Each structure stands twice: as C-alpha cells, then as structure tokens.
CSV table of N, CA, C and O in Angstrom, one decimal:
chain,number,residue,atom,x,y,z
A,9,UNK,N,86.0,101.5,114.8
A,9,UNK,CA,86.2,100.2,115.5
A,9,UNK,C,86.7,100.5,116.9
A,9,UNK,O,87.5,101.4,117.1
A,10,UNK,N,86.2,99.6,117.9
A,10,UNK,CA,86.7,99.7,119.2
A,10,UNK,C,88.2,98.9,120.0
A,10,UNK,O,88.1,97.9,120.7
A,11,UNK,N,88.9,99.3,119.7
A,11,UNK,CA,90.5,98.9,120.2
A,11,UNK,C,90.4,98.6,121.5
A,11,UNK,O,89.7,99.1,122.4
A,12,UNK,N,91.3,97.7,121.5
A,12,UNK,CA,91.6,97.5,123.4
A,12,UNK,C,92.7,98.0,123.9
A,12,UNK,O,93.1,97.1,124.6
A,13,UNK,N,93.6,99.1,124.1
A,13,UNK,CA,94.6,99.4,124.8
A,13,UNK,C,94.9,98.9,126.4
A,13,UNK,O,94.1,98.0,126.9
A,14,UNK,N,96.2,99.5,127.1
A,14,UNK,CA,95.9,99.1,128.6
A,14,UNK,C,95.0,100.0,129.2
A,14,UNK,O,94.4,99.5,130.2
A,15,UNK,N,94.9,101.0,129.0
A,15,UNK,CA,94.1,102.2,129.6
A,15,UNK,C,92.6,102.0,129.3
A,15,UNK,O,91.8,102.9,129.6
A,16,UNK,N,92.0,100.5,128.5
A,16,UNK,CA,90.8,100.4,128.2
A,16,UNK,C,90.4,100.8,126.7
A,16,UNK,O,91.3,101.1,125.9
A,17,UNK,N,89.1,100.9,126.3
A,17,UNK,CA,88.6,100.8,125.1
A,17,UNK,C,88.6,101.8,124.7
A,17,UNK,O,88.1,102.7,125.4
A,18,UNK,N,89.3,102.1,123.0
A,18,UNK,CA,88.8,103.6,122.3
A,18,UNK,C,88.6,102.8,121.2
A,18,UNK,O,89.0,101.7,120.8
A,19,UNK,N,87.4,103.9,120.7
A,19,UNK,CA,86.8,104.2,119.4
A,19,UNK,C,87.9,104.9,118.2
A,19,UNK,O,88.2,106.1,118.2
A,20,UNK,N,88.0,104.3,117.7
A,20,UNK,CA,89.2,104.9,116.8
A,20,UNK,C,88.8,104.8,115.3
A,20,UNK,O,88.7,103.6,115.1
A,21,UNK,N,88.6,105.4,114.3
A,21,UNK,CA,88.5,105.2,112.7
A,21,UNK,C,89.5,104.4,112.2
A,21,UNK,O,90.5,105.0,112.0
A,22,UNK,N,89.5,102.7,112.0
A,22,UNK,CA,90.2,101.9,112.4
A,22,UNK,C,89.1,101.0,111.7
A,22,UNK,O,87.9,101.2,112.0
A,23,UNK,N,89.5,99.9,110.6
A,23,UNK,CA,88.8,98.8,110.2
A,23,UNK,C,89.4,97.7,109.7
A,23,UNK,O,90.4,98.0,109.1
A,24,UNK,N,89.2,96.5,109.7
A,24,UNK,CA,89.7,95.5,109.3
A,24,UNK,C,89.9,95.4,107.8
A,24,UNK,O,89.1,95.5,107.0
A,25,UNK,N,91.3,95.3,107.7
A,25,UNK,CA,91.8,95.7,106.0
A,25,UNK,C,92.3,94.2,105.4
A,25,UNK,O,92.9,94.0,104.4
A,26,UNK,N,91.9,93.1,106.3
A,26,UNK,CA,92.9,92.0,105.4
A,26,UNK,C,92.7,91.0,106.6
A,26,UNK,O,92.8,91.2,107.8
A,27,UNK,N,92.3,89.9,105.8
A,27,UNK,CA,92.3,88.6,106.8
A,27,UNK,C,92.9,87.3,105.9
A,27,UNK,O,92.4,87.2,104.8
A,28,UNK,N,93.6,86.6,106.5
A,28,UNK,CA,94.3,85.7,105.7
A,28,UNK,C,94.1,84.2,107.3
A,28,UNK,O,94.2,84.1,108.6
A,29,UNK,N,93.6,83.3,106.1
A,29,UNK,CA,93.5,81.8,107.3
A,29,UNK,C,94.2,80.8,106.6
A,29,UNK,O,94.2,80.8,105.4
A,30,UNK,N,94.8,80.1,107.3
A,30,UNK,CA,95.7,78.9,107.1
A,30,UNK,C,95.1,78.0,107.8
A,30,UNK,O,94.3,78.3,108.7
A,31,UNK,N,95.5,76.4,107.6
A,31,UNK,CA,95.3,75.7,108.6
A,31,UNK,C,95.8,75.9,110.2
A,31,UNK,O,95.3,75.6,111.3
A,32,UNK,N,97.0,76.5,109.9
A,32,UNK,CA,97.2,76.9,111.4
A,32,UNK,C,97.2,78.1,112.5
A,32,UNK,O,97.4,78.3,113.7
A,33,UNK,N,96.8,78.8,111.3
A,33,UNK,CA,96.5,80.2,112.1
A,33,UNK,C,95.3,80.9,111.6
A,33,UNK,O,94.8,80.3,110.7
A,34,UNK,N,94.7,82.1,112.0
A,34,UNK,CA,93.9,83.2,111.7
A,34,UNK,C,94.9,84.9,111.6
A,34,UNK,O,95.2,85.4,112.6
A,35,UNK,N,95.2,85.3,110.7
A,35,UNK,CA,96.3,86.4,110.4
A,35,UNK,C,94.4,87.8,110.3
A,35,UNK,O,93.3,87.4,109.9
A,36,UNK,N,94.8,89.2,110.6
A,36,UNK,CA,94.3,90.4,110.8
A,36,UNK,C,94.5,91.1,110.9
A,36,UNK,O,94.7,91.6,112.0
A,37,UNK,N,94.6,92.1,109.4
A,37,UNK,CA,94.5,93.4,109.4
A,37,UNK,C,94.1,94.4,110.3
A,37,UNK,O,93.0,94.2,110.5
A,38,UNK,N,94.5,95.4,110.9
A,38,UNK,CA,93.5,96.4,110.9
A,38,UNK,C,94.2,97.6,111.1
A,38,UNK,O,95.3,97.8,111.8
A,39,UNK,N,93.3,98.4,110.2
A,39,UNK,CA,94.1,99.6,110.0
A,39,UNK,C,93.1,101.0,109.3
A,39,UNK,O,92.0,100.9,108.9
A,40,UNK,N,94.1,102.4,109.5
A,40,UNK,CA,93.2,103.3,109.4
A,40,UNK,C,94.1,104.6,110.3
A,40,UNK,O,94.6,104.5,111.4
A,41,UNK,N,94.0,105.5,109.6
A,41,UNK,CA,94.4,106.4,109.8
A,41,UNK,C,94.4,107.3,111.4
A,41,UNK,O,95.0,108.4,111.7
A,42,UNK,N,93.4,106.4,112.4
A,42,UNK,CA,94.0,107.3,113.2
A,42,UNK,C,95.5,105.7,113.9
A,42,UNK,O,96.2,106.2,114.9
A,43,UNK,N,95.7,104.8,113.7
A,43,UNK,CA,96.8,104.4,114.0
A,43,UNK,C,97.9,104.6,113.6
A,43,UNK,O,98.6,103.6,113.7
A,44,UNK,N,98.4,105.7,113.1
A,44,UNK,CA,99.3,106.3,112.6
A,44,UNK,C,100.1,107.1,113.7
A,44,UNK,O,99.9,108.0,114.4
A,45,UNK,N,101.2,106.2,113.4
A,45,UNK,CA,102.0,107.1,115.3
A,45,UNK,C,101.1,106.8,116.7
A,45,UNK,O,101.0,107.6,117.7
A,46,UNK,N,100.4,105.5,116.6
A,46,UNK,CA,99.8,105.4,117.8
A,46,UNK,C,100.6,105.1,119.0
A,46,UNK,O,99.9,104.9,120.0
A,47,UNK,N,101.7,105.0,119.1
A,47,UNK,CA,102.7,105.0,119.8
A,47,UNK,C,103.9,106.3,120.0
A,47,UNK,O,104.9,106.3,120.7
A,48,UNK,N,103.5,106.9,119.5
A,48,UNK,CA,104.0,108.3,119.0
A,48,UNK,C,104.4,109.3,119.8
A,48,UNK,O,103.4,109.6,120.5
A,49,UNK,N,105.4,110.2,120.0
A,49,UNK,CA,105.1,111.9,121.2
A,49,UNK,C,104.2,111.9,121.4
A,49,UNK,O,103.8,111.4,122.5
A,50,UNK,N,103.3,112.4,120.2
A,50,UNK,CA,101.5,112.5,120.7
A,50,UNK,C,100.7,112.6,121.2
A,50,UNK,O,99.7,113.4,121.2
A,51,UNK,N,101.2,111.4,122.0
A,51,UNK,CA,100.0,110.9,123.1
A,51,UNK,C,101.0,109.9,124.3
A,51,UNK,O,101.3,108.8,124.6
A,52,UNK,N,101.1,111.0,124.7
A,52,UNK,CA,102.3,110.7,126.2
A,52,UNK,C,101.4,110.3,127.4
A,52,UNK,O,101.8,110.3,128.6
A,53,UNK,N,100.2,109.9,127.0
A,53,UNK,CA,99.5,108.9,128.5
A,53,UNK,C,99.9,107.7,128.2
A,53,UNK,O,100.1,107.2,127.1
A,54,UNK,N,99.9,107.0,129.2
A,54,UNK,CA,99.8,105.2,128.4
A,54,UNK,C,98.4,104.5,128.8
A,54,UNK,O,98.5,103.3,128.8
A,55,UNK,N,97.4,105.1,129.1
A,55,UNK,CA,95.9,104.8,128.9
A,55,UNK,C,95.8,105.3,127.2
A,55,UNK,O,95.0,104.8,126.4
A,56,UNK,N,96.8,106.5,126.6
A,56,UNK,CA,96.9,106.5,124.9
A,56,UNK,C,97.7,106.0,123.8
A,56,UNK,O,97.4,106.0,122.6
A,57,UNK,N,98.7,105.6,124.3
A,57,UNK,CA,100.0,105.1,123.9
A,57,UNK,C,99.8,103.6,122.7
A,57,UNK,O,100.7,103.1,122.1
A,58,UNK,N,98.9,103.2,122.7
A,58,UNK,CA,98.5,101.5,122.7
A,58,UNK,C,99.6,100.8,123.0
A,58,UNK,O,99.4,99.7,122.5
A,59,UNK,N,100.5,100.8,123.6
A,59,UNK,CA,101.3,99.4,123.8
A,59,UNK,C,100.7,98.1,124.2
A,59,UNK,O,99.6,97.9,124.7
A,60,UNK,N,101.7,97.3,123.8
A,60,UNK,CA,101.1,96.1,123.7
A,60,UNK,C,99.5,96.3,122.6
A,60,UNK,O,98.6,95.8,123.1
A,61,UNK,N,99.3,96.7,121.8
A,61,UNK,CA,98.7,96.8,120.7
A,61,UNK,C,98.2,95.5,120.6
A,61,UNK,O,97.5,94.9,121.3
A,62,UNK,N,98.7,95.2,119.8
A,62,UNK,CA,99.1,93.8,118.9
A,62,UNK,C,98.6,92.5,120.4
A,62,UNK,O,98.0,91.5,119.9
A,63,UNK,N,98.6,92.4,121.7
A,63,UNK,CA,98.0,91.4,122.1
A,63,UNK,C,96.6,91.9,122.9
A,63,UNK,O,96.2,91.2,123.9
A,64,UNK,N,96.0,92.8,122.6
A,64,UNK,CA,95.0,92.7,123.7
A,64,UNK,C,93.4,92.9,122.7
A,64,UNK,O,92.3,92.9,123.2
A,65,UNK,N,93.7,93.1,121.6
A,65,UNK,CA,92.8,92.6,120.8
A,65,UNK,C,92.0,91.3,121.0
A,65,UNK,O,92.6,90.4,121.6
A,66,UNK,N,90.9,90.9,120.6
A,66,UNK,CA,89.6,89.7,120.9
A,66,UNK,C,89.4,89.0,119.1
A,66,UNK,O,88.6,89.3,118.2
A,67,UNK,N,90.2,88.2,119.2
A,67,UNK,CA,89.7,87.5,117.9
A,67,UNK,C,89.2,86.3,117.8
A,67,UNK,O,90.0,85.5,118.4
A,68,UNK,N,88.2,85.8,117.3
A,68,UNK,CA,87.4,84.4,117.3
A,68,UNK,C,87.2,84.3,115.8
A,68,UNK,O,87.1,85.1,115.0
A,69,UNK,N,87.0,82.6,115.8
A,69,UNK,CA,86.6,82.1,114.1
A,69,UNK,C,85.3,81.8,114.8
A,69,UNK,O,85.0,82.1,116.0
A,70,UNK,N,84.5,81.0,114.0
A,70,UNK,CA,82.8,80.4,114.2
A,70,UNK,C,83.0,79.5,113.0
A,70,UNK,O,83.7,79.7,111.9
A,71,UNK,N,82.4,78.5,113.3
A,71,UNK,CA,82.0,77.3,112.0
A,71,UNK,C,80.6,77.8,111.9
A,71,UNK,O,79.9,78.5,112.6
A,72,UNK,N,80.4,77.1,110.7
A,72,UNK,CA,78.8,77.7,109.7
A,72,UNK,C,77.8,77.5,111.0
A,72,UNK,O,77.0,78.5,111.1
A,73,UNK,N,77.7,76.4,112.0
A,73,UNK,CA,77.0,76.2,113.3
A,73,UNK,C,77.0,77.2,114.4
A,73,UNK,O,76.5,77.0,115.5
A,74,UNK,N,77.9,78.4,113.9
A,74,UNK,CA,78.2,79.3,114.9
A,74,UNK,C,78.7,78.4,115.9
A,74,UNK,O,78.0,78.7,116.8
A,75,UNK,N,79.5,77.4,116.4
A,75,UNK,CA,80.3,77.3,117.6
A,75,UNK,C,81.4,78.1,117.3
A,75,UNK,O,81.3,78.8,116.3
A,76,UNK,N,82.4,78.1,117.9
A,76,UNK,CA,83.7,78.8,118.4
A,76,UNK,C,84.4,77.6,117.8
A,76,UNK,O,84.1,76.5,118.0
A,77,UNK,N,85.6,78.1,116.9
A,77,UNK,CA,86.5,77.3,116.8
A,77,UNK,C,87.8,77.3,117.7
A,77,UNK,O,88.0,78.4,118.3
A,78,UNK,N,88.7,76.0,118.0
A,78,UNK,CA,89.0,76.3,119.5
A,78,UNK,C,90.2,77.4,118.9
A,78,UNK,O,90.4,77.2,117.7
A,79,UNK,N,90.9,78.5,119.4
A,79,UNK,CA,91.9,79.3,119.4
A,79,UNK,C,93.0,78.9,120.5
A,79,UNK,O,92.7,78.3,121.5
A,80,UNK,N,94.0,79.1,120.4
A,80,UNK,CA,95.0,79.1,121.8
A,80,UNK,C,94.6,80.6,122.6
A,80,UNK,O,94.2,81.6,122.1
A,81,UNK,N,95.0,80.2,124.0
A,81,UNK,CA,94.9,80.9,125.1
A,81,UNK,C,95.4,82.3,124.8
A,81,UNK,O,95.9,82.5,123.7
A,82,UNK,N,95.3,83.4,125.7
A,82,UNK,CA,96.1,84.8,125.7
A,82,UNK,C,97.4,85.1,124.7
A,82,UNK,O,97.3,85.2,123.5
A,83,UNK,N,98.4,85.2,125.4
A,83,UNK,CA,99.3,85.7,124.6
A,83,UNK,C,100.1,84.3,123.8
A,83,UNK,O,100.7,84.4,122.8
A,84,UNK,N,99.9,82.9,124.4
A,84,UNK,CA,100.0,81.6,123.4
A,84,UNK,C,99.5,81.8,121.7
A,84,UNK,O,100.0,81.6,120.6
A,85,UNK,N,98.1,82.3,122.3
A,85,UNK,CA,97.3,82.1,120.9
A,85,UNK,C,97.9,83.5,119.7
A,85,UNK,O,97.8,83.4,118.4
A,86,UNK,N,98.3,84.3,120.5
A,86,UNK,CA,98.8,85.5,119.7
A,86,UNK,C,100.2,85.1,118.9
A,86,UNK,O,101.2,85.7,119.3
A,87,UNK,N,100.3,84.4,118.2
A,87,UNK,CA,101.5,83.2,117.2
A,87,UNK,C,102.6,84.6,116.8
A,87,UNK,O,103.7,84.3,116.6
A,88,UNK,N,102.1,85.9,116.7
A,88,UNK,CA,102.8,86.6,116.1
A,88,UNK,C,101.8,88.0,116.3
A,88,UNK,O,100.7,88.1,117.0
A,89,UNK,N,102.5,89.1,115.3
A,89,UNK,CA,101.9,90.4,115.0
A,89,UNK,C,102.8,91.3,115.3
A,89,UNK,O,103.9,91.1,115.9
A,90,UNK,N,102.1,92.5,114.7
A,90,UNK,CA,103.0,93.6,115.5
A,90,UNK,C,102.4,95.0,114.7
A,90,UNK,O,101.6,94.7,113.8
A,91,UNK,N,102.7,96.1,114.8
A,91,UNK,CA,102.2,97.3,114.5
A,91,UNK,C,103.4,98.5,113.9
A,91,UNK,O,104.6,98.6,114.1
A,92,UNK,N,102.1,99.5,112.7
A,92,UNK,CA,103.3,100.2,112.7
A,92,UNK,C,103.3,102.0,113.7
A,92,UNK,O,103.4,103.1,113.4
A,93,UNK,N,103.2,101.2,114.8
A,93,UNK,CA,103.4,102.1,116.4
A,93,UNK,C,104.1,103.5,115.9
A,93,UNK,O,103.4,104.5,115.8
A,94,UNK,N,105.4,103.5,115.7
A,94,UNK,CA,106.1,104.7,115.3
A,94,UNK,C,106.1,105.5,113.4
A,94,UNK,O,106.4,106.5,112.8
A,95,UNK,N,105.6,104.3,113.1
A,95,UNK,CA,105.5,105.0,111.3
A,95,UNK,C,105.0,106.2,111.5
A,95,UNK,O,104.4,106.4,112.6
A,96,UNK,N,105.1,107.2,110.5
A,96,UNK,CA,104.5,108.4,110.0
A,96,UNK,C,103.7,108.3,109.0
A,96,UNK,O,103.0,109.2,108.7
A,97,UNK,N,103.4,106.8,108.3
A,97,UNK,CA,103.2,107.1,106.9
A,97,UNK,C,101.4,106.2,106.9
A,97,UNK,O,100.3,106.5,106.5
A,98,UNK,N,102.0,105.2,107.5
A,98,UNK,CA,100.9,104.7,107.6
A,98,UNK,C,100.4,103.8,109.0
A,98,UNK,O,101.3,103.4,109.7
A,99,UNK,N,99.0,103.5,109.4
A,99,UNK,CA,98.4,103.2,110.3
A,99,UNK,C,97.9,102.1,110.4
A,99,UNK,O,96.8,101.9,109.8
A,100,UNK,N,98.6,100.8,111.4
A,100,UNK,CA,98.2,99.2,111.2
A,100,UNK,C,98.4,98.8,112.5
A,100,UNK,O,99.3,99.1,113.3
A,101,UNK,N,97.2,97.8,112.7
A,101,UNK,CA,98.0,96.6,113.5
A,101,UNK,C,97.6,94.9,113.2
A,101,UNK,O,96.5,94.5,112.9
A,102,UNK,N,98.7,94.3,113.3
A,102,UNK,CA,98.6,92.8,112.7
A,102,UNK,C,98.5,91.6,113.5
A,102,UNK,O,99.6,91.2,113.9
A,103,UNK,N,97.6,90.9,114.0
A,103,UNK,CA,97.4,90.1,114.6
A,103,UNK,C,97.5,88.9,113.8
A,103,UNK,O,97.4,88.9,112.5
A,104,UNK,N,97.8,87.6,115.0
A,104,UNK,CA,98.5,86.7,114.1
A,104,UNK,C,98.0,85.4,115.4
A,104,UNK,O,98.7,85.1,116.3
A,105,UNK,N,96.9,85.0,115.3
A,105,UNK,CA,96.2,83.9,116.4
A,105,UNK,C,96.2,82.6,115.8
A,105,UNK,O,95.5,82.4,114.8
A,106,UNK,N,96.9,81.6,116.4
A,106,UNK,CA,96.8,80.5,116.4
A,106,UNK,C,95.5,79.6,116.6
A,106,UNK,O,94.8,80.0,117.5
A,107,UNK,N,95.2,78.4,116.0
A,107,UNK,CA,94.2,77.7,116.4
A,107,UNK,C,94.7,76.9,117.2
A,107,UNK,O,95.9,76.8,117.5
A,108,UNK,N,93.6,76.1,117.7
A,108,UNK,CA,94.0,74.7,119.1
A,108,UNK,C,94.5,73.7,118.0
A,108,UNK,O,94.3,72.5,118.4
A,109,UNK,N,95.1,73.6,116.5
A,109,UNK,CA,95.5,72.4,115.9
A,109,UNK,C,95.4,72.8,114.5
A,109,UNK,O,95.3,73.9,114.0
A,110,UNK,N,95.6,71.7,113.9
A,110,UNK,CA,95.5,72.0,112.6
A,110,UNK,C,93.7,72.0,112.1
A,110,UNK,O,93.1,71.0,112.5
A,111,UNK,N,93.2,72.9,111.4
A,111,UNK,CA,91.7,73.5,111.1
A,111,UNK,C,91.9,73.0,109.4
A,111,UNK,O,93.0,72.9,108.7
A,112,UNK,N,90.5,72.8,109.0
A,112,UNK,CA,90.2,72.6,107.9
A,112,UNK,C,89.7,74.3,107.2
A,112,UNK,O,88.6,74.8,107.6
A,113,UNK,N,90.5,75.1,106.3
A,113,UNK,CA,89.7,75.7,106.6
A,113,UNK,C,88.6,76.4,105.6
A,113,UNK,O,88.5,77.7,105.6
A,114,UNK,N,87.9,75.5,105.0
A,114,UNK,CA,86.4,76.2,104.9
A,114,UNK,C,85.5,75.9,105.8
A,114,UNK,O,84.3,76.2,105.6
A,115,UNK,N,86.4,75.0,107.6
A,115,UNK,CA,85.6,75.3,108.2
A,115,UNK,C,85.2,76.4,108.9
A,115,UNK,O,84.3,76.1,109.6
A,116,UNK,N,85.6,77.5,108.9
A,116,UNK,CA,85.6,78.6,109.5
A,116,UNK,C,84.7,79.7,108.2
A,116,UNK,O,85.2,80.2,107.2
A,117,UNK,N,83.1,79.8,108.9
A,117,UNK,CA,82.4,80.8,108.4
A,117,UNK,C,82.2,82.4,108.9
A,117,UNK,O,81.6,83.3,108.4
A,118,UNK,N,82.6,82.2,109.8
A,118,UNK,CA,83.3,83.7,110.3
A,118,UNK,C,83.9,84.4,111.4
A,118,UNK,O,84.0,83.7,112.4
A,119,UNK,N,84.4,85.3,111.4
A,119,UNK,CA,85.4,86.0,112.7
A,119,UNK,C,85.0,86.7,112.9
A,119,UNK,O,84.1,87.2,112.3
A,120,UNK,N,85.5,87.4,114.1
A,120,UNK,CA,84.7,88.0,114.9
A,120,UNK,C,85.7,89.1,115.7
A,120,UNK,O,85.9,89.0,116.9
A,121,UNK,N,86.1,90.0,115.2
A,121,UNK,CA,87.3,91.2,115.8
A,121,UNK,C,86.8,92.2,116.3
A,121,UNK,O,86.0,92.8,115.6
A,122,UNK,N,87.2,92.3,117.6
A,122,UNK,CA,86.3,93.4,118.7
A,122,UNK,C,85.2,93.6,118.6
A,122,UNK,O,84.6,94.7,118.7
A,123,UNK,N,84.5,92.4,118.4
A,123,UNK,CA,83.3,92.6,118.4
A,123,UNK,C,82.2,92.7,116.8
A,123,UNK,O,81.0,92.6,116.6
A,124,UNK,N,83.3,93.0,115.9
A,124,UNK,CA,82.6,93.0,114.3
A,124,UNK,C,82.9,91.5,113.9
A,124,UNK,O,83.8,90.7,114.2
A,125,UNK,N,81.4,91.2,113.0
A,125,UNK,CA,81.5,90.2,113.0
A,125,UNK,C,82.0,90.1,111.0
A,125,UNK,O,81.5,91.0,110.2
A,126,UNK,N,82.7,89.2,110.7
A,126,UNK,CA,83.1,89.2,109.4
A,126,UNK,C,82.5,87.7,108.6
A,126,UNK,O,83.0,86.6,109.0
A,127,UNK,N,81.7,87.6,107.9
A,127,UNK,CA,81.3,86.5,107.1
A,127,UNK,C,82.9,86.1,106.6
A,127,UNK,O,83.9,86.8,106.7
A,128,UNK,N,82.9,84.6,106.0
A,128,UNK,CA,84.1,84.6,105.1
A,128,UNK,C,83.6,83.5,104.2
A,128,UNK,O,82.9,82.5,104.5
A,129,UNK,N,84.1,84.0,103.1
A,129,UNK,CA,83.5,82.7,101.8
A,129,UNK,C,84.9,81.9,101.8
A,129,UNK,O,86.1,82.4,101.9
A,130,UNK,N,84.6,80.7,101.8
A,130,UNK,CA,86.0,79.4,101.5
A,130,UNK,C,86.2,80.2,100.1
A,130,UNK,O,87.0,79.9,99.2
C-alpha cells in the first residue's frame, strides 16, 4: 500500500486490517509489518520518519451511486487516530474521519484508502 509521509509517497507492505463506520464517523486500520518503529532510530530522515502519520492519509466513503459522501475538511475531518510509531511489537496506523453530519450507514458502499478501493456490505 502507498502511505503519504511529509517527505512524500512510500510503498510500504502495509494493508487495511479493520474498518469500523458509525453514523458519525469512518474509523481505519492499517497495518503491517514494515510500520513497526516507523518513527523509530531507524530511520533518522524525516522524508522516513512518518510523522504526522495518522493525518496525511486520503480517506473517502462512496454511496452505492458512487458519489462521495461529504467528509470534514483536512485535519477537522481527522476526529481522531494515532499510530504505534515507537512499538517494537507491532505495526499500525489508525485513522479516525469524521463525516459532514450524521450518515445513515448502509449508505456507504465503499471506501477508498490511498487509493484502494474497499467494497463494504451493511
């Protein structure tokens, strides 16, 4: 999967492990072994570092019509998240996007994270 850092896009072995929707939010897994210590010694560039992880990610819902369901703006719409940046053990990051209101939601037939697109059954 392709990550957004500040230093731009990496390819990283990295997949969406868990998606949870509410009426008021869109919640996302993603995770995979090379995010393990992605904030780490490691990787002492900050084009590698991922900081800010957790907001520069691209997440969208679609209704069965494929339009866009509305989301809040930039870091508004990011309601929450966070990463496990320093773990040793394991490799995540959790996004946490708010919608423009309260959503019905089987209306949302799919999402769309960095670009993968995810079907979702109500």
């Amino acid at each position: 999967m392709e990550l957004e850092g500040p230093g731009g896009v990496r390819t990283l072995d990295a997949q969406v492990s868990r998606v949870e929707i509410s009426p008021l939010a869109l919640n996302v897994w993603i995770s995979g072994e090379e995010l393990v210590l992605h904030h780490g010694p490691d990787r002492p560039q900050p084009s590698e570092t991922f900081y800010f992880c957790d907001s520069t990610q691209e997440v969208l819902a679609f209704d069965a019509d494929g339009q866009p369901i509305a989301m809040r703006a930039g870091m508004e719409g990011m309601g929450g998240g966070g990463c496990s940046g320093y773990n040793e053990s394991e490799g995540y990051i959790w996004l946490s996007c708010g919608f423009g209101g309260l959503i019905d939601v089987n209306r949302v037939a799919k999402i769309v994270v960095n670009g993968v697109e995810i079907p979702v059954r109500p």
